[in-house]
C-alpha angles and dihedrals in degrees: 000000000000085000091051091049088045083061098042088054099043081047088051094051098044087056091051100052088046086054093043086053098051097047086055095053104043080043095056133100137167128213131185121204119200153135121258090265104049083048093052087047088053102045093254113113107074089048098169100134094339122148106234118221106240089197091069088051136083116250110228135172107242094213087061102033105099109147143003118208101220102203088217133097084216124049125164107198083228091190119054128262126147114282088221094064095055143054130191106207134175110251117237103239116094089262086071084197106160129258123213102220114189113216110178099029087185093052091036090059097039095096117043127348100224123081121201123173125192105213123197 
């Protein structure tokens, strides 16, 4: 009995990190942040069917991830979400740089999983 449980356990947490995993990875997103110029650098600027490199982006939890100061005046969302699912709004501070705030994570994410934004 106390092998069968043993298996049974083994059997349990092997499930649970399968699941762990899976809700990391259906949870996950990438975004890049940039100039003209570093996108360009890069090969994204032009993003029309392009592959983006997940290794240039930071990783984020979508479920977290409510909102990226830009530290720019001027911001072009360059990938597609829904523009109901997002706001670019001016921070309160005196710099009045924007902040992407993300409103509906699950619709905001729908679409593509990589975010790039083109600040000016």
């Amino acid at each position: 009995i106390a092998a069968m449980r043993d298996s049974i356990n083994e059997v349990n947490n092997a499930n649970m990190a399968a699941i762990q995993q899976q809700d990391e990875e259906l949870n996950t997103a990438y975004y890049f942040l940039a100039n003209k110029k570093t996108l360009k650098e890069k090969g994204l600027k032009n993003l029309q069917g392009a592959t983006i490199n997940e290794s240039l982006c930071t990783k984020v939890d979508i479920r977290e991830f409510k909102e990226l100061p830009l530290g720019a005046k001027k911001a072009v969302i360059l990938t597609n979400h829904p523009t109901n699912s997002y706001s670019l709004v001016k921070s309160p501070g005196d710099d009045k740089n924007l902040i992407l705030k993300i409103t509906n994570y699950k619709t905001f994410w729908s679409v593509s999983k990589k975010l790039v934004i083109q600040v000016k």
